[in-house]
Coordinates of C-alpha atoms in Angstrom, one line a residue:
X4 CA 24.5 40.9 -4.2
X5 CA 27.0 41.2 -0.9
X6 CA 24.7 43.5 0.9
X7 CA 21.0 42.1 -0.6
X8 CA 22.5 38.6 1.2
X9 CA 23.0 40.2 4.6
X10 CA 19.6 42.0 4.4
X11 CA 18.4 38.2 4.0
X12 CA 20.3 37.5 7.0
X13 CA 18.6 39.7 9.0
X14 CA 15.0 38.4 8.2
X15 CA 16.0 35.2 9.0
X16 CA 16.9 36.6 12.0
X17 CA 13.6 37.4 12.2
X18 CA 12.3 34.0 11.4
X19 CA 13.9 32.7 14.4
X20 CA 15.3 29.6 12.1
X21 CA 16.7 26.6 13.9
X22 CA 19.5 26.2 11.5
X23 CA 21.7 28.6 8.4
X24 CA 23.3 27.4 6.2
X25 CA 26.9 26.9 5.5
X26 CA 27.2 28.7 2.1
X27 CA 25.7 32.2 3.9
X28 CA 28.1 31.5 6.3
X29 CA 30.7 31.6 3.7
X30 CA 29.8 34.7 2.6
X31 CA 29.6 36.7 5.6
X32 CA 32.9 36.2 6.2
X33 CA 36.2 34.0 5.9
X34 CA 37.7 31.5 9.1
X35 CA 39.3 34.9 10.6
X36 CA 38.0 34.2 14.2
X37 CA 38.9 36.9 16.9
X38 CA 41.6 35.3 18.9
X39 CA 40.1 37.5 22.3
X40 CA 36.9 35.7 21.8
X41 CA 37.7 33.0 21.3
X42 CA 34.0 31.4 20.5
X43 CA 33.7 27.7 20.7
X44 CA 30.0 28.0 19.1
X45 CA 29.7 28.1 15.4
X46 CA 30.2 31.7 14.9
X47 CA 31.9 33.2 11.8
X48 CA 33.8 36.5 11.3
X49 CA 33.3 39.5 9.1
X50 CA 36.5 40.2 7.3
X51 CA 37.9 43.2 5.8
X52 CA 39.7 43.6 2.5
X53 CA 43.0 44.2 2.3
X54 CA 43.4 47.7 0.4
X55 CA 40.1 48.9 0.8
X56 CA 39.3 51.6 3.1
X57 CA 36.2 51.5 5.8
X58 CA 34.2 54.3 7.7
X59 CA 34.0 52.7 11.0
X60 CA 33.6 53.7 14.8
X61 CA 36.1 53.4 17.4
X62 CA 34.2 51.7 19.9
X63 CA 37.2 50.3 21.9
X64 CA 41.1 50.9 22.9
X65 CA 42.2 48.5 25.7
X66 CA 45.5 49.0 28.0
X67 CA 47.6 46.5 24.9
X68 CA 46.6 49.2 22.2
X69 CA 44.0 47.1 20.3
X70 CA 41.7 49.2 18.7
X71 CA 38.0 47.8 18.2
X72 CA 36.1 49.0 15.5
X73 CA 32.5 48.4 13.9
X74 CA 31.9 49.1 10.5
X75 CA 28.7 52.0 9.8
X76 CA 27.9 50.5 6.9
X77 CA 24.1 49.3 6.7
X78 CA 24.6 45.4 6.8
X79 CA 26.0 45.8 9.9
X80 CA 23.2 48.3 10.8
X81 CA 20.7 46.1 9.7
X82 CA 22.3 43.0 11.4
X83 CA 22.7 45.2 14.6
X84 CA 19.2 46.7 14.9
X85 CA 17.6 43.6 14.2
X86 CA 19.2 41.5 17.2
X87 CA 18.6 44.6 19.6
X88 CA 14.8 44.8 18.7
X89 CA 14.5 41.1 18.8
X90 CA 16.1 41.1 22.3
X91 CA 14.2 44.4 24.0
X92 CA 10.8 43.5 22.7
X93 CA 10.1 41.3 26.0
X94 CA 12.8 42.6 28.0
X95 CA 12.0 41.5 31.3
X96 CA 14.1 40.0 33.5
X97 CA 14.4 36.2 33.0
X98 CA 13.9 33.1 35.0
X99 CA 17.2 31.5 35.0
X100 CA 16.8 28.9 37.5
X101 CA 16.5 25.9 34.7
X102 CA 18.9 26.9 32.5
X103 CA 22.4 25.7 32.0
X104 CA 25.2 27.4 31.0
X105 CA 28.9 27.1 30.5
X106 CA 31.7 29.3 29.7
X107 CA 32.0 30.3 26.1
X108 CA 27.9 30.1 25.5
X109 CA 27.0 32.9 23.4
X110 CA 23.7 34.4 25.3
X111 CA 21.7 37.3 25.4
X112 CA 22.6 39.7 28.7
X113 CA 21.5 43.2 30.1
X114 CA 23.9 45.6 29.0
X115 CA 24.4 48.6 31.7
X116 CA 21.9 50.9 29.7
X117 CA 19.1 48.3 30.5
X118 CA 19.2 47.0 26.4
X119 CA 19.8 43.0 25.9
X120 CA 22.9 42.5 23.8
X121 CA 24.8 39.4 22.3
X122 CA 27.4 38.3 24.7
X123 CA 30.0 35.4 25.7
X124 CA 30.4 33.9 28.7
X125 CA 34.0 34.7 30.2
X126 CA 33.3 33.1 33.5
X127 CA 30.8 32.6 36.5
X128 CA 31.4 32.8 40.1
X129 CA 28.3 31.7 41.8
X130 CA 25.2 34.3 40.9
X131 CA 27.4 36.7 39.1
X132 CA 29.0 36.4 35.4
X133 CA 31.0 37.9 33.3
X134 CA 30.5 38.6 30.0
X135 CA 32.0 40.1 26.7
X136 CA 29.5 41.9 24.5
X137 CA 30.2 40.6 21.4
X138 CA 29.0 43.8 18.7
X139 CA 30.9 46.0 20.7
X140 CA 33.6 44.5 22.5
X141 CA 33.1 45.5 26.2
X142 CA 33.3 43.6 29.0
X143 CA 30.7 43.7 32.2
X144 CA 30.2 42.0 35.6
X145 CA 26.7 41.1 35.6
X146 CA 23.9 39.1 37.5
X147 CA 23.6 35.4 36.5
X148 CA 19.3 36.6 36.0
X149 CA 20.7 39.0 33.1
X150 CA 21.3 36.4 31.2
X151 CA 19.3 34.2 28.6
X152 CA 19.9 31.7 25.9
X153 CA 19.4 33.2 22.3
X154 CA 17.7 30.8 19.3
X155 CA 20.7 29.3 18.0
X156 CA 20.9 30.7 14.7
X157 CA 21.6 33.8 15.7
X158 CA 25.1 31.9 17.5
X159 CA 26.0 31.9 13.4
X160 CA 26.2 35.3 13.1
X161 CA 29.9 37.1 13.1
X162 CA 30.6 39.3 15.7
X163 CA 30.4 42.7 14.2
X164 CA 33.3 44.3 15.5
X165 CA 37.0 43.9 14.1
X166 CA 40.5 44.0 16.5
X167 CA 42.9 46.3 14.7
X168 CA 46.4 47.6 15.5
X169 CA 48.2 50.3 14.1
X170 CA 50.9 50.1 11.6
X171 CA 53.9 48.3 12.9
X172 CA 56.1 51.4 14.6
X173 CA 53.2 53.7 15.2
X174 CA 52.5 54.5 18.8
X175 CA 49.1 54.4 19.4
X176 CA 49.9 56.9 22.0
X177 CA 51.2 59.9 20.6
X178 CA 48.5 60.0 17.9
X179 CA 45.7 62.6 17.3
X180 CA 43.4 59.3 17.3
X181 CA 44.0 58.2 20.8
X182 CA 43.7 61.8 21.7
X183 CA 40.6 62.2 20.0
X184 CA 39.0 58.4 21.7
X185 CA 40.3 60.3 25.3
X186 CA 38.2 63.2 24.7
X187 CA 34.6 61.9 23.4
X188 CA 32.4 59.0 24.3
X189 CA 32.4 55.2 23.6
X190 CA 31.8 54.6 19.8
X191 CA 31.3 58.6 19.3
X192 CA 34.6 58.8 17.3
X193 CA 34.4 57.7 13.5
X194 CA 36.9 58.0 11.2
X195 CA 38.1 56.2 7.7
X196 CA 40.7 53.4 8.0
X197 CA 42.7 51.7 5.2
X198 CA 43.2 48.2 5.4
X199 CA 47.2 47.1 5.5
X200 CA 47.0 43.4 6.5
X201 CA 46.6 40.9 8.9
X202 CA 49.2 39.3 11.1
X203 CA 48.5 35.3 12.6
X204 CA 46.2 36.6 15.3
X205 CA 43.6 38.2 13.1
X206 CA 45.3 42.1 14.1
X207 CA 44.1 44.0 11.2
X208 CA 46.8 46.7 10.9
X209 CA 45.4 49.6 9.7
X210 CA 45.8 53.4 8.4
X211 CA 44.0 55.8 9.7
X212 CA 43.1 58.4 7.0
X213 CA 40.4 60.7 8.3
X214 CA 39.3 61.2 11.8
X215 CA 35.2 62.5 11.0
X216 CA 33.8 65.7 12.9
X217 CA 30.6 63.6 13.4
X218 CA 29.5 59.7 14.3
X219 CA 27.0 57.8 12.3
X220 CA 26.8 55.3 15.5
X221 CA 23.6 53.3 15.1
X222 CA 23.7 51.6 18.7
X223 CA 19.3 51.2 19.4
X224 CA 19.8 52.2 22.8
X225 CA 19.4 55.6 24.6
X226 CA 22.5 57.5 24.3
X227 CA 23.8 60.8 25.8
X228 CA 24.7 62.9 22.5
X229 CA 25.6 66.4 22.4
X230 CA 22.9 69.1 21.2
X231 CA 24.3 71.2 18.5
X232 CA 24.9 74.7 19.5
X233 CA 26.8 76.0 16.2
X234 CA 24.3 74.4 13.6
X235 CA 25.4 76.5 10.9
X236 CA 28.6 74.3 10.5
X237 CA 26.8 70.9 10.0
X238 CA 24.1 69.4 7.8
X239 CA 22.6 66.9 7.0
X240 CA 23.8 64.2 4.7
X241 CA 22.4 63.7 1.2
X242 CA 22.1 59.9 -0.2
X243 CA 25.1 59.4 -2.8
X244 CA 23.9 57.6 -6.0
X245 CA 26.0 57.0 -8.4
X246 CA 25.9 58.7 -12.4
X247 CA 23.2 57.0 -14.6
X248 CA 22.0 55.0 -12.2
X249 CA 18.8 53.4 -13.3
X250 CA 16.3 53.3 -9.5
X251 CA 12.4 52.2 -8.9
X252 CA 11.4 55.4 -7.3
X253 CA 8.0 56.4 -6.1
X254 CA 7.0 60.2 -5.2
X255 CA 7.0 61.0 -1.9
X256 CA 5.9 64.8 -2.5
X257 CA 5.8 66.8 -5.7
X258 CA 5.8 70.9 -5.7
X259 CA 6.7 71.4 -9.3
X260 CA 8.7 69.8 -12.4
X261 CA 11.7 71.6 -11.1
X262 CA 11.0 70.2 -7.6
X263 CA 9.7 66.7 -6.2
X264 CA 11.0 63.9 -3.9
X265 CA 11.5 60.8 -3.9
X266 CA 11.7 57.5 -2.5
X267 CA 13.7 54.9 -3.6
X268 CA 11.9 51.7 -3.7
X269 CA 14.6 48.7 -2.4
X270 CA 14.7 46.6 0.9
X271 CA 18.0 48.7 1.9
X272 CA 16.7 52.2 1.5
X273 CA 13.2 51.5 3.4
X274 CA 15.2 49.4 5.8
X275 CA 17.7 52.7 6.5
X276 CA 14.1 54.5 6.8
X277 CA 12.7 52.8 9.4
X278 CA 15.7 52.1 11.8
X279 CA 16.9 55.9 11.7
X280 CA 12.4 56.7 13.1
X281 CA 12.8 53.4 15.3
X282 CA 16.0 55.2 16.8
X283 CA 14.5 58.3 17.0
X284 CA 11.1 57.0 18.6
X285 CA 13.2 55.6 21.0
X286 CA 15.5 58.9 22.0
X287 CA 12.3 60.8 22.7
X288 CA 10.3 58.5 24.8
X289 CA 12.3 60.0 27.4
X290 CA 11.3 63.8 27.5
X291 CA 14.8 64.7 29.2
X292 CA 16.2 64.2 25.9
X293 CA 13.8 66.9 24.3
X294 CA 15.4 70.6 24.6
X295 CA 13.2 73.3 23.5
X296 CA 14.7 76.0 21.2
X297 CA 14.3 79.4 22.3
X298 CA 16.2 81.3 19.0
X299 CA 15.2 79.5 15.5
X300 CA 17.0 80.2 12.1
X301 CA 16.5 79.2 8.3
X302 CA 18.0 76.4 7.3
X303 CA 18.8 75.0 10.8
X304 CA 18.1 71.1 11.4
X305 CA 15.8 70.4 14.1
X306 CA 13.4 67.8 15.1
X307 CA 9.6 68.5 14.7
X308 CA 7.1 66.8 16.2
X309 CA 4.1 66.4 13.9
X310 CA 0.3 66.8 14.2
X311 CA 0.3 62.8 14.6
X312 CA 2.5 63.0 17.5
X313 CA 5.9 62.0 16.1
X314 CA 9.3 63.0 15.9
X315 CA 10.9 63.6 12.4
X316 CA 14.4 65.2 11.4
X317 CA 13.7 68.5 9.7
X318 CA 14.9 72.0 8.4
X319 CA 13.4 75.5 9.3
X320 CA 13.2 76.8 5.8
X321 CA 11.1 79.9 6.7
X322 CA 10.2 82.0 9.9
X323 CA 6.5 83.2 9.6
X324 CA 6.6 84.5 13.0
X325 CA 7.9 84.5 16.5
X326 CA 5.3 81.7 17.1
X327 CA 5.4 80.0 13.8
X328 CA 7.7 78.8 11.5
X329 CA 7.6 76.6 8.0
X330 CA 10.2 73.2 8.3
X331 CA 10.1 70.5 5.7
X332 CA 10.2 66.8 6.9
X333 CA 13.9 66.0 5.4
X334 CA 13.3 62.4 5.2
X335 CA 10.2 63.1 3.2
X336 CA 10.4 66.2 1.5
X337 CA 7.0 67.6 3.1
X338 CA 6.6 71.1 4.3
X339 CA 4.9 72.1 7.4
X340 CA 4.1 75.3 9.5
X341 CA 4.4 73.9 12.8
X342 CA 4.5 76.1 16.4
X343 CA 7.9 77.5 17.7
X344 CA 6.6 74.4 20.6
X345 CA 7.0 71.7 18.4
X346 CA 10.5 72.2 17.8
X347 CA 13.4 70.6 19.1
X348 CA 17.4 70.9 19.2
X349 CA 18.7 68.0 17.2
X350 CA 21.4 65.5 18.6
X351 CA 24.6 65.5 16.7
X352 CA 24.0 61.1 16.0
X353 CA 20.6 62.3 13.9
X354 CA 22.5 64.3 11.4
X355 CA 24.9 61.0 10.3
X356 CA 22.4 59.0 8.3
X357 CA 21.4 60.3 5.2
X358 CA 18.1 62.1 4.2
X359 CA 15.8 59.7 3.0
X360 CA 14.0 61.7 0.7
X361 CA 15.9 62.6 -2.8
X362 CA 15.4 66.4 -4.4
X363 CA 14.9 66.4 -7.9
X364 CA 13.8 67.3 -10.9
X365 CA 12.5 66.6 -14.9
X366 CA 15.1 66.5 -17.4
X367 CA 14.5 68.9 -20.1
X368 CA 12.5 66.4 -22.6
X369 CA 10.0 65.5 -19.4
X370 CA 9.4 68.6 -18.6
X371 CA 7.4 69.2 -21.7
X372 CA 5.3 65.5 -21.5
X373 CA 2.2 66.2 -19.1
X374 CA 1.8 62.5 -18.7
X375 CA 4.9 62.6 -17.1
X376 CA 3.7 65.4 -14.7
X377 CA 0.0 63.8 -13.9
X378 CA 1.9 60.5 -12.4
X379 CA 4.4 62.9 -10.4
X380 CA 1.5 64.7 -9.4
X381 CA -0.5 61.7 -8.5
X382 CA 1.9 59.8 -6.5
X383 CA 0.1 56.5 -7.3
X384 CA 2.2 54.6 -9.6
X385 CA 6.3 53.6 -8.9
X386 CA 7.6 54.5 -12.1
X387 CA 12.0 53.7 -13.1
X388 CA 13.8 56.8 -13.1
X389 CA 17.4 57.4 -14.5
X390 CA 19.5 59.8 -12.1
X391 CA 21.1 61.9 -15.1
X392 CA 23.2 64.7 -13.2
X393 CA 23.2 66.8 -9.9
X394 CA 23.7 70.1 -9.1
X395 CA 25.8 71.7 -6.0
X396 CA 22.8 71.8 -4.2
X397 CA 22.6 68.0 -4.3
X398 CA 19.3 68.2 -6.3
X399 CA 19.0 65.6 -9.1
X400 CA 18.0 65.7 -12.8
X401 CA 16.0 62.6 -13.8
X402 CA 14.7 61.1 -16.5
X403 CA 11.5 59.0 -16.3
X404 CA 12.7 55.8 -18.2
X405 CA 9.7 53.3 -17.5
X406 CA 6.1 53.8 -15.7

């Protein structure tokens, strides 16, 4: 119910509404309000629950050894992506010369990679302003024409980063996660925190438990990520579903009843969908980002461009030649044999979200009902399918309950 409410949120993000109401409010989060933001404007706060443990990114440590963090959890995605589209869709620079505004406004501004981003107003000194990005927690000098005035329902929306401090005795400094934040990029360090409590200035104090290998960061803009040059240690991620889950489902491509994909058919799966091809549209509009491979193995993840002229995350499953080579589209299950040209090194970010497209296959008692088979095969109906078991492969056994 939690996360189907903030999907809402974000269409009425879309909607542009002049006014939200209390009770959503409410449940996006409780009166914790950041005490380094300090917003005047009625804007609530995500909160975190005490006990519970979060995969986040480290996006900021300042000089007094708060640690900012933002959640990679797909409300915050979809709250995220949404105000960045909204913002960069006319992204001109705008005329500023009638428009008032005061410290503590919450405003759209020109980040330093040339995306418009929530921010507050810190101060202004004649043209120039500063500002505090409010999703991310980073502060910038900045042209008083960078800024804009937002719709002000989108003022009601938390910011979606936390403040957190270590346990009380732990120095930040001697850990291995302030050595790790030292070595990597802004927000390119994830890890899994546990929740300890909250002292009276909204600190969460917080355990680290796992510092992650890879970052599911989900910022929309352009971002420098390393290509993977030892690809046989990573993979992608497969969807986790839980046992006996009953799921609408539609086929997205069918070999045999041993092996079929599909798609399942709710608001945050085809939402995850389209953000993870929005982001990747993006990265390769700019053809420095695309690196040619010049030695290609099976099973490696790549990125394939398509007949249609599109980028989609991928695995070489066969090499038909030095010039040719068979990959399947991991987010849809298709196969291809594409040209050696049309393949691409795949950044590190692109391997966080999960594949989009589920493996599976027919339960024993399906397997004999051709019916059953015909639909698959057919791909024209959504039919309800109950995810018995899976395999170490991450391939499901299903059970069509209801066409």
């Amino acid at each position: 119910v939690f996360n189907s409410i903030c999907t809402s949120a974000a269409d009425l993000l879309e909607a542009e509404e002049k006014f939200i109401s209390p009770r959503l409010i409410s449940v996006l989060g409780n009166v914790h309000v950041f005490e380094s933001l300090k917003i005047s404007q009625p804007t609530a706060s995500l909160s975190l629950i005490f006990g519970a443990k979060y995969d986040v990114n480290v996006m900021y440590i300042n000089d007094s050894d708060h640690i900012f963090v933002r959640s990679t959890d797909l409300i915050s995605k979809n709250l995220y992506n949404t105000f960045i589209r909204l913002y960069n869709e006319n992204s001109s620079e705008t005329n500023v010369e009638n428009q008032e505004f005061v410290v503590g406004d919450i405003v759209k501004c020109r980040s330093k990679d040339d995306r418009f981003r929530r921010a507050k107003i810190l101060n202004m000194v004649g043209s120039m302003v500063s500002v505090l990005f409010i999703d991310s927690s980073d502060q910038s000098l900045v042209q008083k024409s960078y800024i804009s005035h937002i719709p002000p329902i989108h003022k009601y929306f938390p910011p979606l980063v936390f403040r957190c401090v270590l346990e009380e005795g732990r120095d930040l400094r001697k850990t291995t996660l302030f050595a790790e934040y030292q070595k990597r990029r802004r927000d390119s360090l994830q890890c899994i925190i546990k929740i300890m409590g909250i002292d009276p200035n909204s600190n969460y104090f917080i355990q680290v438990i796992e510092i992650l290998q890879t970052s599911s960061s989900f910022d929309f803009a352009p971002q420098i990520s390393p290509v993977l040059s030892n690809y046989s240690s990573l993979k992608y991620k497969s969807i986790q579903i839980p046992p006996f889950a009953d799921l609408s489902a539609y086929v997205s491509y069918f070999v045999s009843p041993n092996e079929f994909y599909l798609h399942i058919i709710r608001k945050d799966y085809t939402i995850a969908l389209k953000n993870i091809h929005a982001l990747i549209e993006n990265e390769f509009k700019n053809q420095a980002n695309i690196v040619k491979l010049t030695d290609i193995e099976v099973d490696q993840p790549v990125m394939c461009l398509n007949e249609d002229g599109g980028w989609f995350r991928s695995i070489v499953v066969e090499k038909k030649s030095q010039r040719e080579c068979k990959v399947v589209y991991v987010d849809f299950g298709i196969p291809e044999i594409v040209s050696t040209e049309h393949i691409a090194s795949i950044q590190s970010k692109f391997l966080s979200d999960p594949i989009q497209a589920i493996c599976c296959c027919l339960c024993e008692a399906d397997r004999s009902n051709p019916s059953i088979i015909n639909l698959l095969k057919s791909n024209q109906r959504s039919i309800s399918v109950t995810f018995e078991s899976s395999d170490s492969s991450g391939k499901f056994t299903v059970k069509v309950s209801a066409i």
